[in-house]
Amino acid sequence: QSALTQPASVSGSPGQSITISCTGTSSDVGGYNYVSWYQQHPGKAPKVMIYHVSNRPSGVSNRFSGSKSGNTASLTISGLQAEDEADYYCSSYITASTLYVFGTGTKVTVL
Amino acid sequence: QEQLQQWGAGLLKPSETLSLTCAVHGGSFSAYWWSWIRQPPGKGLEWIGQIDHSGGTSYNASFQSRVTISLDTSKNQLSLKLNSVIAADTAVYYCASHCSGTNCYYGFDTWGQGTMVSVSS
């Protein structure tokens, strides 16, 4: 099972909106509404930001939103803040022996 | 609120067995399920395997022959064993829960703090 494809880096200025894409296939992203997104600051464990494509866990800012179209899922961060600078990973559930696949990761830089 | 605390040996020689434990504090141990995930230095995340509250397991095909995930329900702990380690198994290993409160989903909600495991002769 290949990793999902994400852009290596995305940047934006404070207050702007950015979108991170996560491209897979009909066997993973396109086949199920089970995409999740994780934020990881250096040296820290990942933190879930979105699950099941567009659901936000309790405590996660509503500046984070998720969507999906075909084989590509997206994470949008609106009102970009300095604290949003981190690595972001997508993940998709798949019904194979390997249940989950992650994206290649995107480094978000706040200019 | 569930919390995960993990520990285990941090330095191994090639061919040895990696052994990590993750203690589950809070939450509903009898209803949840958990995964182990790893992250090589400077690289992305990789799912290793999953266990549910009844002990049912699923493993990444890449680890199938080397990995065992188990539960100790008397201690509210889960463990990971990876046999015959090589240098490429050097990574931070995380345990993660798929559940928060009464909500379980196909993603990773709560994460342990991570354990760095290095494999070197």
XYZ file of C-alpha atoms in Angstrom:
232
model
C 0.000 0.000 0.000
C 1.572 3.291 -1.097
C 1.611 6.431 1.004
C -0.913 9.123 0.189
C 0.545 12.093 -1.677
C 0.799 15.488 -0.001
C 2.710 18.618 -1.048
C 6.036 18.825 0.748
C 5.421 22.367 1.904
C 2.746 25.042 2.026
C 3.181 28.565 3.327
C 1.038 31.564 4.066
C 0.973 34.850 5.904
C -0.830 35.365 9.202
C -4.561 35.721 8.649
C -4.532 34.007 5.275
C -6.088 30.670 4.412
C -4.139 27.704 3.122
C -5.201 24.306 1.847
C -3.252 21.058 2.041
C -4.175 18.285 -0.373
C -3.977 14.540 0.189
C -4.257 12.420 -2.932
C -4.844 8.708 -2.954
C -6.812 6.238 -4.992
C -10.262 4.740 -5.114
C -8.947 2.039 -2.766
C -8.283 4.462 0.059
C -9.236 8.164 0.064
C -11.798 7.803 -2.699
C -13.332 4.634 -1.361
C -14.190 5.619 2.206
C -15.129 8.701 4.205
C -12.466 7.842 6.768
C -9.782 10.449 6.149
C -8.193 12.082 9.177
C -5.647 14.860 9.601
C -2.874 15.286 12.189
C -0.786 18.245 13.303
C 2.700 17.548 14.628
C 4.991 20.096 16.198
C 8.720 19.266 16.409
C 9.475 16.676 19.041
C 5.795 16.182 19.889
C 3.242 13.457 19.272
C 0.729 14.082 16.483
C -2.625 15.626 17.356
C -5.842 14.822 15.496
C -7.387 17.869 13.851
C -10.037 16.276 11.618
C -11.528 12.782 11.429
C -13.944 11.118 9.003
C -13.165 13.765 6.351
C -14.742 16.773 8.039
C -15.395 16.125 11.729
C -13.557 18.257 14.244
C -12.741 16.731 17.658
C -13.712 18.653 20.730
C -11.210 21.390 21.462
C -9.904 21.805 17.911
C -10.264 25.321 16.533
C -12.968 25.863 13.926
C -10.270 27.454 11.772
C -9.495 23.894 10.703
C -11.842 22.250 8.217
C -11.725 19.173 6.019
C -13.316 18.081 2.769
C -13.015 15.466 0.057
C -13.588 15.262 -3.663
C -12.989 12.008 -5.465
C -9.580 10.618 -4.539
C -8.334 13.861 -2.972
C -8.968 15.083 0.551
C -8.137 18.579 1.733
C -7.396 20.344 4.994
C -8.008 24.085 5.077
C -6.586 26.328 7.766
C -8.233 29.731 7.824
C -6.974 32.774 9.695
C -3.469 31.328 9.732
C -1.623 31.848 13.029
C 1.996 31.428 14.048
C 1.066 28.420 16.199
C -0.203 26.608 13.090
C 3.370 26.205 11.858
C 3.901 22.440 12.021
C 3.920 19.266 9.978
C 0.552 17.922 8.856
C -0.277 14.347 7.895
C -3.392 12.859 6.399
C -4.447 9.273 6.928
C -7.040 7.020 5.384
C -8.632 3.830 6.598
C -8.570 1.032 4.023
C -10.123 -2.399 4.166
C -7.047 -4.419 3.379
C -4.737 -6.291 5.726
C -3.053 -2.947 6.253
C -5.872 -0.914 7.753
C -4.398 2.564 7.651
C -2.139 4.501 5.318
C -0.593 7.897 6.012
C 0.259 10.770 3.733
C 3.800 11.872 2.985
C 3.439 14.928 5.211
C 3.322 18.682 4.600
C 5.369 21.318 6.353
C 3.307 24.443 6.934
C 5.270 27.664 7.296
C 3.744 30.891 8.546
C 5.608 33.721 6.856
C -10.203 11.715 29.356
C -8.001 8.841 28.288
C -4.253 9.147 28.665
C -1.606 6.827 27.269
C 1.775 6.325 28.914
C 4.330 4.184 27.163
C 7.766 2.772 27.939
C 10.306 0.226 26.761
C 13.933 -0.376 25.864
C 15.403 2.409 23.767
C 18.550 0.771 22.398
C 18.640 -2.585 20.660
C 21.120 -4.594 18.636
C 20.186 -6.068 15.257
C 18.223 -9.325 15.531
C 16.912 -8.491 19.027
C 13.236 -8.068 19.902
C 11.669 -4.647 20.361
C 9.278 -4.638 23.299
C 7.095 -1.659 24.276
C 4.218 -1.262 26.717
C 1.434 1.317 26.717
C -0.648 1.901 29.849
C -4.203 3.170 29.360
C -5.436 5.596 32.006
C -9.090 6.627 31.975
C -11.484 6.018 29.143
C -13.335 2.745 28.677
C -10.798 -0.034 28.339
C -13.524 -2.594 27.741
C -14.835 -0.803 24.657
C -11.883 0.850 22.969
C -9.306 -0.126 20.386
C -5.717 1.011 19.889
C -2.942 1.128 17.327
C 0.838 1.267 17.267
C 2.419 3.737 14.847
C 6.053 4.564 14.198
C 8.021 7.470 12.758
C 11.657 7.111 11.623
C 13.812 10.172 12.321
C 12.906 12.974 9.943
C 10.336 10.843 8.125
C 6.594 10.249 8.054
C 4.206 8.098 10.041
C 3.673 4.379 9.482
C 0.853 2.277 10.925
C 2.061 -0.972 12.485
C -1.056 -2.675 13.789
C -4.224 -2.508 15.825
C -5.835 -4.379 18.727
C -9.387 -4.116 20.012
C -10.694 -4.553 23.548
C -11.352 -8.276 22.969
C -7.809 -8.905 21.731
C -8.586 -9.023 18.031
C -5.632 -7.837 15.948
C -4.825 -6.520 12.485
C -1.310 -5.876 11.235
C 0.379 -3.926 8.487
C 1.351 -6.484 5.862
C 4.882 -5.067 5.921
C 5.300 -6.261 9.534
C 3.028 -9.298 9.490
C 5.642 -11.948 10.194
C 7.552 -10.001 12.848
C 4.949 -8.198 14.933
C 2.711 -9.123 17.848
C 0.334 -6.764 19.631
C -1.327 -7.984 22.807
C -3.483 -6.821 25.715
C -3.208 -7.275 29.451
C -6.720 -6.453 30.598
C -5.798 -6.906 34.271
C -3.374 -3.991 33.991
C -5.135 -1.927 31.278
C -2.033 -2.212 29.140
C -1.205 -3.091 25.555
C 2.150 -4.161 24.251
C 4.091 -4.279 21.009
C 6.738 -6.828 20.133
C 8.754 -6.634 16.922
C 11.154 -9.475 16.261
C 14.479 -9.502 14.455
C 14.938 -5.742 14.382
C 17.251 -4.051 11.917
C 18.615 -0.522 11.647
C 15.613 0.490 9.541
C 13.375 -0.155 12.558
C 14.954 2.837 14.287
C 12.049 5.176 14.967
C 9.826 6.851 17.517
C 7.063 4.405 18.354
C 3.640 5.655 19.439
C 0.599 3.946 20.863
C -2.684 5.653 19.972
C -6.334 5.228 20.833
C -9.150 5.327 18.310
C -11.655 6.525 20.881
C -12.563 9.527 22.987
C -15.380 9.251 25.485
C -18.114 7.273 23.780
C -16.915 8.170 20.282
C -14.699 5.700 18.441
C -13.630 6.343 14.889
C -11.317 5.343 12.063
C -8.491 7.607 13.101
C -6.143 8.166 16.003
C -7.504 10.313 18.826
C -5.214 10.110 21.841
C -1.488 9.470 21.470
C 1.175 8.301 23.874
C 4.228 10.443 24.358
C 6.324 8.312 22.014
C 9.348 6.100 22.666
C 12.539 6.474 20.650
C 13.985 3.084 19.751
C 17.411 2.904 18.144
C 18.817 -0.233 16.529
C 22.579 -0.297 16.245
C 25.380 -2.815 16.579
